[in-house]
Short mmCIF file of C-alpha atoms and ligand atoms in Angstrom, two decimals:
data_model
loop_
_atom_site.label_atom_id
_atom_site.label_comp_id
_atom_site.label_asym_id
_atom_site.label_seq_id
_atom_site.Cartn_x
_atom_site.Cartn_y
_atom_site.Cartn_z
CA MET E 24 0.00 0.00 0.00
CA THR E 25 1.27 3.43 -0.90
CA THR E 26 1.55 5.82 2.03
CA ILE E 27 2.14 9.54 2.14
CA ASP E 28 5.82 8.80 2.88
CA ASP E 29 6.17 7.21 -0.57
CA LEU E 30 5.06 10.42 -2.28
CA PRO E 31 7.28 13.40 -3.08
CA VAL E 32 5.46 15.75 -0.68
CA ARG E 33 7.25 18.90 0.45
CA ASP E 34 10.00 18.17 2.99
CA ASP E 35 8.52 20.67 5.43
CA LEU E 36 5.20 18.76 5.44
CA ARG E 37 6.71 15.33 6.17
CA GLY E 38 5.58 13.86 9.47
CA LYS E 39 2.98 16.60 10.04
CA THR E 40 -0.64 15.87 10.99
CA PRO E 41 -3.72 17.63 9.58
CA TYR E 42 -6.38 19.48 11.58
CA GLY E 43 -8.69 16.82 12.93
CA ALA E 44 -11.38 17.63 15.48
CA PRO E 45 -13.35 14.36 15.70
CA GLN E 46 -16.69 14.44 13.82
CA LEU E 47 -18.59 11.80 15.78
CA ASP E 48 -22.29 11.01 15.66
CA VAL E 49 -23.20 11.42 19.33
CA PRO E 50 -26.29 12.98 20.93
CA VAL E 51 -24.58 16.07 22.37
CA ARG E 52 -21.90 17.68 20.21
CA LEU E 53 -20.13 20.48 22.04
CA ASN E 54 -16.62 20.19 20.59
CA THR E 55 -16.18 22.67 17.73
CA ASN E 56 -17.92 25.79 19.06
CA GLU E 57 -20.70 25.59 16.51
CA ASN E 58 -23.96 27.36 17.22
CA SER E 59 -26.30 24.56 18.39
CA TYR E 60 -29.43 26.25 17.07
CA PRO E 61 -30.58 25.35 13.55
CA VAL E 62 -31.06 28.15 11.01
CA PRO E 63 -34.50 29.73 11.71
CA GLU E 64 -37.26 29.01 9.16
CA ASP E 65 -37.52 32.60 7.88
CA VAL E 66 -33.80 32.60 7.11
CA VAL E 67 -33.98 29.12 5.55
CA ASP E 68 -36.65 30.50 3.21
CA ALA E 69 -34.66 33.64 2.38
CA ILE E 70 -31.48 31.64 1.67
CA GLY E 71 -33.47 29.17 -0.44
CA LYS E 72 -34.91 31.99 -2.59
CA ALA E 73 -31.53 33.71 -2.91
CA VAL E 74 -29.79 30.51 -4.00
CA GLN E 75 -32.64 29.59 -6.36
CA ALA E 76 -32.24 32.95 -8.09
CA GLU E 77 -28.61 32.12 -8.89
CA LEU E 78 -29.15 28.69 -10.37
CA ARG E 79 -29.96 29.66 -13.96
CA ASP E 80 -26.74 31.70 -14.14
CA LEU E 81 -24.42 28.98 -12.86
CA ASN E 82 -23.07 28.71 -16.41
CA ARG E 83 -21.30 32.01 -15.62
CA TYR E 84 -18.50 32.66 -13.12
CA PRO E 85 -19.59 34.48 -9.96
CA ASP E 86 -18.69 38.07 -9.07
CA ARG E 87 -14.95 37.76 -8.51
CA ASP E 88 -14.93 40.79 -6.24
CA VAL E 89 -17.88 39.68 -4.07
CA ILE E 90 -19.16 43.26 -4.01
CA ALA E 91 -22.75 42.78 -2.84
CA LEU E 92 -21.80 40.54 0.08
CA ARG E 93 -18.86 42.73 1.13
CA THR E 94 -21.19 45.72 1.15
CA GLU E 95 -23.66 43.94 3.47
CA LEU E 96 -20.83 42.81 5.76
CA ALA E 97 -19.46 46.37 5.97
CA ALA E 98 -22.94 47.57 6.95
CA TYR E 99 -23.07 44.91 9.68
CA LEU E 100 -19.65 45.92 11.06
CA GLY E 101 -20.38 49.66 11.19
CA HIS E 102 -17.44 51.79 12.44
CA GLY E 103 -17.63 53.73 9.16
CA LEU E 104 -16.30 50.74 7.20
CA THR E 105 -17.17 50.41 3.52
CA THR E 106 -17.01 47.72 0.84
CA ALA E 107 -13.36 48.59 0.16
CA ASN E 108 -12.43 47.76 3.78
CA VAL E 109 -13.93 44.27 3.73
CA TRP E 110 -12.87 41.02 2.11
CA ALA E 111 -14.69 37.67 2.26
CA ALA E 112 -13.71 34.05 1.60
CA ASN E 113 -14.69 30.46 2.36
CA GLY E 114 -14.38 30.73 6.12
CA SER E 115 -11.99 32.92 8.08
CA ASN E 116 -9.52 30.05 7.71
CA GLU E 117 -9.28 30.93 4.02
CA VAL E 118 -9.06 34.64 4.79
CA GLN E 119 -6.13 33.95 7.13
CA GLN E 120 -4.51 31.61 4.63
CA GLN E 121 -4.70 34.39 2.04
CA LEU E 122 -3.11 36.81 4.53
CA LEU E 123 -0.25 34.35 5.06
CA GLN E 124 0.13 33.87 1.31
CA ALA E 125 0.35 37.62 0.80
CA PHE E 126 2.41 38.64 3.85
CA GLY E 127 4.11 35.39 4.94
CA GLY E 128 5.55 32.53 2.91
CA PRO E 129 9.02 30.97 2.64
CA GLY E 130 11.68 32.92 4.50
CA ARG E 131 9.07 34.76 6.56
CA LYS E 132 7.82 34.27 10.11
CA ALA E 133 4.45 34.45 11.86
CA LEU E 134 4.15 34.67 15.64
CA GLY E 135 1.25 33.79 17.92
CA PHE E 136 0.65 33.51 21.66
CA GLY E 137 -0.40 30.04 22.81
CA PRO E 138 -2.47 28.40 23.94
CA SER E 139 -4.47 29.71 21.02
CA TYR E 140 -6.24 28.64 17.84
CA SER E 141 -4.62 25.49 16.44
CA MET E 142 -5.25 26.55 12.84
CA HIS E 143 -2.88 29.54 12.98
CA PRO E 144 0.29 27.37 13.03
CA LEU E 145 -1.27 24.93 10.53
CA LEU E 146 -2.04 27.73 8.07
CA ALA E 147 1.51 29.01 8.52
CA GLN E 148 2.84 25.52 7.82
CA GLY E 149 0.73 25.12 4.69
CA THR E 150 1.98 28.42 3.29
CA GLY E 151 5.63 27.69 4.11
CA THR E 152 5.70 30.39 6.79
CA GLU E 153 7.83 29.70 9.87
CA TRP E 154 5.65 29.63 12.99
CA ILE E 155 6.88 31.05 16.28
CA GLY E 156 4.82 29.84 19.22
CA ALA E 157 5.24 32.43 21.96
CA LEU E 158 3.26 31.88 25.16
CA ARG E 159 0.59 33.72 27.06
CA ASP E 160 0.93 34.26 30.81
CA PRO E 161 0.20 31.21 33.03
CA ASP E 162 -3.29 32.65 33.74
CA PHE E 163 -3.83 32.81 29.92
CA GLY E 164 -3.68 36.60 29.92
CA LEU E 165 -1.27 38.60 27.79
CA SER E 166 0.23 41.86 29.02
CA PRO E 167 1.25 44.61 26.59
CA GLU E 168 4.85 44.36 27.87
CA LYS E 169 5.07 40.62 27.26
CA ALA E 170 3.46 40.87 23.81
CA VAL E 171 5.83 43.64 22.74
CA ALA E 172 8.89 41.85 24.19
CA GLU E 173 8.16 38.62 22.28
CA ILE E 174 7.65 40.52 19.04
CA GLU E 175 10.89 42.47 19.51
CA LYS E 176 12.74 39.24 20.28
CA HIS E 177 11.54 37.35 17.18
CA ASP E 178 10.96 40.15 14.65
CA PRO E 179 8.14 38.36 12.79
CA ASP E 180 6.41 39.38 9.57
CA LEU E 181 2.94 38.69 10.95
CA VAL E 182 1.53 38.56 14.46
CA PHE E 183 -1.66 36.63 15.23
CA VAL E 184 -3.69 37.62 18.27
CA CYS E 185 -6.95 35.84 19.05
CA SER E 186 -9.53 37.80 21.06
CA PRO E 187 -11.68 36.39 22.59
CA ASN E 188 -9.03 33.70 22.62
CA ASN E 189 -9.75 30.12 21.61
CA PRO E 190 -9.41 27.84 23.61
CA THR E 191 -9.13 29.93 26.77
CA GLY E 192 -12.18 32.15 26.12
CA THR E 193 -11.02 35.50 27.43
CA ALA E 194 -10.91 38.72 25.39
CA LEU E 195 -7.82 40.91 25.38
CA ASP E 196 -7.78 44.51 26.45
CA PRO E 197 -7.42 46.50 23.19
CA ALA E 198 -4.54 48.26 24.99
CA VAL E 199 -2.49 45.14 24.22
CA ILE E 200 -3.17 45.43 20.50
CA ASP E 201 -2.61 49.16 20.65
CA ALA E 202 0.80 48.60 22.28
CA VAL E 203 1.69 46.00 19.64
CA LEU E 204 0.68 48.36 16.85
CA SER E 205 2.75 51.22 18.28
CA SER E 206 5.95 49.22 18.68
CA PHE E 207 5.70 46.79 15.76
CA THR E 208 5.85 48.91 12.65
CA ARG E 209 7.27 46.36 10.20
CA GLY E 210 4.71 43.56 9.86
CA MET E 211 1.01 42.81 9.88
CA VAL E 212 -1.11 42.35 13.01
CA VAL E 213 -4.04 39.96 12.58
CA VAL E 214 -6.68 39.98 15.32
CA ASP E 215 -8.88 36.90 15.09
CA GLU E 216 -12.28 37.94 16.47
CA ALA E 217 -14.23 34.78 15.60
CA TYR E 218 -16.13 35.00 18.91
CA THR E 219 -16.52 38.75 19.33
CA GLU E 220 -20.34 38.70 19.26
CA PHE E 221 -20.30 36.65 22.49
CA ALA E 222 -18.02 39.02 24.43
CA ARG E 223 -19.22 40.35 27.76
CA PRO E 224 -20.44 43.97 27.77
CA GLY E 225 -17.65 46.56 27.68
CA THR E 226 -15.30 44.47 25.53
CA PRO E 227 -14.38 46.65 22.56
CA SER E 228 -13.49 45.17 19.17
CA ALA E 229 -10.16 45.88 17.50
CA LEU E 230 -12.28 47.48 14.75
CA THR E 231 -12.02 50.64 16.87
CA LEU E 232 -8.24 50.67 16.19
CA LEU E 233 -8.46 50.42 12.39
CA PRO E 234 -8.32 54.16 11.60
CA GLY E 235 -4.67 55.10 11.13
CA HIS E 236 -3.40 51.50 11.36
CA PRO E 237 -3.06 50.11 7.80
CA ARG E 238 -1.18 47.02 9.08
CA LEU E 239 -4.03 45.92 11.33
CA VAL E 240 -6.42 43.23 10.11
CA VAL E 241 -9.54 42.15 12.01
CA SER E 242 -10.67 38.65 11.07
CA ARG E 243 -14.32 37.67 11.56
CA THR E 244 -16.50 34.68 10.73
CA MET E 245 -20.14 33.71 10.25
CA SER E 246 -19.37 30.23 11.64
CA LYS E 247 -20.12 30.97 15.29
CA ALA E 248 -22.61 33.69 16.29
CA PHE E 249 -24.38 33.60 12.92
CA GLY E 250 -24.75 29.82 13.16
CA PHE E 251 -23.50 29.51 9.59
CA ALA E 252 -20.50 27.17 9.94
CA GLY E 253 -21.76 24.95 7.13
CA GLY E 254 -22.09 27.98 4.82
CA ARG E 255 -18.32 28.61 5.07
CA LEU E 256 -18.09 32.37 5.16
CA GLY E 257 -15.35 34.37 6.84
CA TYR E 258 -14.32 37.96 6.29
CA LEU E 259 -11.90 40.64 7.36
CA ALA E 260 -11.88 44.36 7.91
CA ALA E 261 -8.73 46.35 7.16
CA ASP E 262 -7.32 49.20 5.17
CA PRO E 263 -8.33 48.90 1.48
CA ALA E 264 -4.63 48.35 0.63
CA VAL E 265 -4.78 45.03 2.51
CA VAL E 266 -7.72 43.95 0.37
CA ASP E 267 -5.67 44.95 -2.69
CA ALA E 268 -2.75 42.79 -1.49
CA ILE E 269 -5.02 39.77 -1.10
CA GLN E 270 -6.06 40.08 -4.76
CA LEU E 271 -2.51 38.97 -5.65
CA VAL E 272 -2.99 35.53 -4.04
CA ARG E 273 -6.72 34.77 -4.01
CA LEU E 274 -7.99 32.26 -6.52
CA PRO E 275 -10.16 33.88 -9.17
CA TYR E 276 -13.85 33.21 -8.39
CA HIS E 277 -12.90 31.67 -5.01
CA LEU E 278 -16.36 32.26 -3.53
CA SER E 279 -19.10 30.46 -5.46
CA ALA E 280 -22.25 32.26 -6.59
CA ILE E 281 -24.19 29.97 -4.24
CA SER E 282 -21.99 30.82 -1.25
CA GLN E 283 -22.23 34.54 -1.99
CA ALA E 284 -26.02 34.46 -2.35
CA ALA E 285 -26.56 32.31 0.74
CA ALA E 286 -24.25 34.37 2.93
CA ARG E 287 -25.76 37.62 1.69
CA ALA E 288 -29.26 36.47 2.58
CA ALA E 289 -27.98 35.36 5.98
CA VAL E 290 -26.34 38.73 6.69
CA VAL E 291 -29.45 40.60 5.57
CA HIS E 292 -31.46 38.47 8.03
CA ARG E 293 -28.89 38.83 10.80
CA SER E 294 -31.36 40.05 13.44
CA SER E 295 -33.09 36.69 13.23
CA LEU E 296 -29.83 34.70 13.19
CA LEU E 297 -28.14 36.59 16.00
CA LYS E 298 -31.11 36.10 18.35
CA THR E 299 -29.46 32.94 19.67
CA VAL E 300 -26.40 34.84 20.94
CA GLU E 301 -28.02 35.91 24.21
CA ALA E 302 -29.33 32.40 24.91
CA ILE E 303 -25.87 30.95 24.28
CA LYS E 304 -24.20 33.54 26.53
CA GLU E 305 -26.67 32.55 29.28
CA GLN E 306 -25.67 28.90 28.97
CA ARG E 307 -21.98 29.86 28.90
CA ASP E 308 -22.37 31.86 32.11
CA ARG E 309 -24.35 28.97 33.59
CA ILE E 310 -21.46 26.57 32.88
CA VAL E 311 -18.96 28.97 34.46
CA THR E 312 -21.12 29.54 37.54
CA VAL E 313 -22.11 25.91 38.13
CA LEU E 314 -18.61 24.52 37.65
CA ARG E 315 -17.12 27.17 39.96
CA GLU E 316 -19.77 26.40 42.61
CA ARG E 317 -18.55 22.83 42.43
CA GLY E 318 -14.96 23.96 42.97
CA VAL E 319 -13.81 23.44 39.41
CA GLU E 320 -11.22 25.88 38.05
CA VAL E 321 -12.69 27.73 35.05
CA ALA E 322 -11.26 30.43 32.76
CA ASP E 323 -13.38 33.58 32.28
CA SER E 324 -15.14 33.44 28.92
CA ASP E 325 -16.12 36.06 26.35
CA ALA E 326 -16.87 33.32 23.84
CA ASN E 327 -19.43 30.55 23.29
CA PHE E 328 -17.28 27.98 25.10
CA VAL E 329 -15.67 27.42 28.47
CA LEU E 330 -12.23 26.04 29.34
CA PHE E 331 -12.27 24.11 32.60
CA ALA E 332 -9.72 22.16 34.63
CA VAL E 333 -9.83 18.43 35.28
CA SER E 334 -7.90 17.06 38.22
CA HIS E 335 -6.77 13.94 36.39
CA ASP E 336 -5.61 13.19 32.85
CA GLN E 337 -7.71 15.22 30.41
CA LYS E 338 -7.70 12.45 27.79
CA ALA E 339 -9.38 10.06 30.22
CA ALA E 340 -11.86 12.74 31.27
CA TRP E 341 -12.64 13.52 27.60
CA GLN E 342 -13.39 9.83 27.01
CA ALA E 343 -15.58 9.72 30.13
CA PHE E 344 -17.71 12.56 28.71
CA LEU E 345 -17.92 10.77 25.36
CA ASP E 346 -18.99 7.56 27.12
CA ARG E 347 -21.93 9.59 28.47
CA GLY E 348 -22.83 10.83 24.98
CA VAL E 349 -21.24 14.27 25.36
CA LEU E 350 -18.55 15.17 22.83
CA ILE E 351 -16.31 18.00 24.07
CA ARG E 352 -12.79 19.06 23.07
CA ASP E 353 -9.36 18.03 24.22
CA VAL E 354 -7.30 20.93 22.90
CA GLY E 355 -4.04 19.27 23.97
CA LEU E 356 -3.70 21.47 27.05
CA ALA E 357 -2.65 19.25 29.95
CA GLY E 358 -5.30 19.25 32.67
CA TRP E 359 -7.90 21.26 30.75
CA LEU E 360 -10.89 20.56 28.51
CA ARG E 361 -13.10 22.88 26.46
CA VAL E 362 -16.87 22.69 26.13
CA THR E 363 -19.09 24.67 23.78
CA ALA E 364 -22.15 26.34 25.30
CA GLY E 365 -25.08 24.68 23.53
CA THR E 366 -28.82 24.74 24.04
CA GLU E 367 -30.19 24.59 27.56
CA SER E 368 -30.72 20.82 27.37
CA GLU E 369 -27.29 20.16 25.86
CA THR E 370 -25.74 22.25 28.62
CA THR E 371 -27.71 20.29 31.20
CA ALA E 372 -26.44 17.03 29.70
CA PHE E 373 -22.87 18.34 29.92
CA LEU E 374 -23.27 19.57 33.51
CA ASN E 375 -24.82 16.25 34.58
CA ALA E 376 -21.94 14.32 33.05
CA ALA E 377 -19.47 16.77 34.62
CA GLU E 378 -21.00 16.18 38.04
CA GLU E 379 -20.19 12.48 37.80
CA ILE E 380 -16.78 12.87 36.14
CA LEU E 381 -15.28 15.85 37.95
CA SER E 382 -16.33 15.00 41.52
C1 LIG B 410 -13.95 28.68 14.81
C2 LIG B 410 -12.85 29.66 14.62
C3 LIG B 410 -12.70 30.30 13.41
C4 LIG B 410 -13.66 30.04 12.30
O1 LIG B 410 -13.09 29.56 11.16
P1 LIG B 410 -14.02 29.52 9.86
O2 LIG B 410 -13.06 29.10 8.81
O3 LIG B 410 -14.52 30.92 9.67
O4 LIG B 410 -15.10 28.55 10.11
C5 LIG B 410 -11.69 31.24 13.27
N1 LIG B 410 -10.89 31.53 14.30
C6 LIG B 410 -11.02 30.95 15.49
C7 LIG B 410 -10.15 31.33 16.60
C8 LIG B 410 -12.00 29.98 15.69
O5 LIG B 410 -12.11 29.36 16.85
#
């Protein structure tokens, strides 16, 4: 049997493993921070009509510049942003891959602060960009001094900052990003705000820092708060020059006419889609409160998930949850597991399992 080792794959990919959160068919799936609520019927109808209207023209390539969707996304973001400030692709993973293709690549370095999103180093790897895994503080925070010191030490071409951070859940004070922007004048700063809609009140977005900072990129997604993970739509906000730079690496017609139409209908109907955010935040806060009442160590969360400590081996604990029909996430952080805040009944199922496993 031929294996990957028999093929002439790139030397820098040999021995590497792909992204692989388990996709298991279990009753309660709380492992990839999806929105547990199905798309509401009115939005299903609107997306159906929008997609139907495209079908006759599928003989033609779609709008390469994705103008209509970018315009709707800019309107959603506010902050005076326009179509020229926004770019969209098949998930924010693709947006970030395009950023690495344009600003990273062989001979260049990207730096991030772990524990953080596992896709950042994988996207760097795929684009031949060297990844520098700096660390957050032991309490998962990141001070402006530490962030600036690591960047000065390694002199990267791109810096990735995730806020609210996955898997730890906590948002960064924009002062940290401000400090990074002031001292790091050479490369790009990418703030991954996949979970920003779930942040606790008073947590400003890095969008507020965009004016006057052409090297700042704010990455967003419809996969979480919008409950549109299957639609694959991510986007960024930045100076229009950044959008111009991405044109050099994006595939022509990367976003299908069907994806553009579906996402546009979803953004237009955002008030209906985003209604679930408050319910999810309630369940998130419930998980934090209940686990803390039981004496479990829990990280503060501005996201739709909670990172909590297990006293014994997290792999065994993960399996014990799975044995009870609850799929959560082992993010490879010794002594910790991550659970997505789902519906009320899913959260109850998790908390019941946790009571047996963590006591
Ligand atoms: C889930 C997640 C994303 C979303 O990626 P998509 O490709 O948009 O689905 C991006 N960043 C972080 C940190 C995430 O956790």
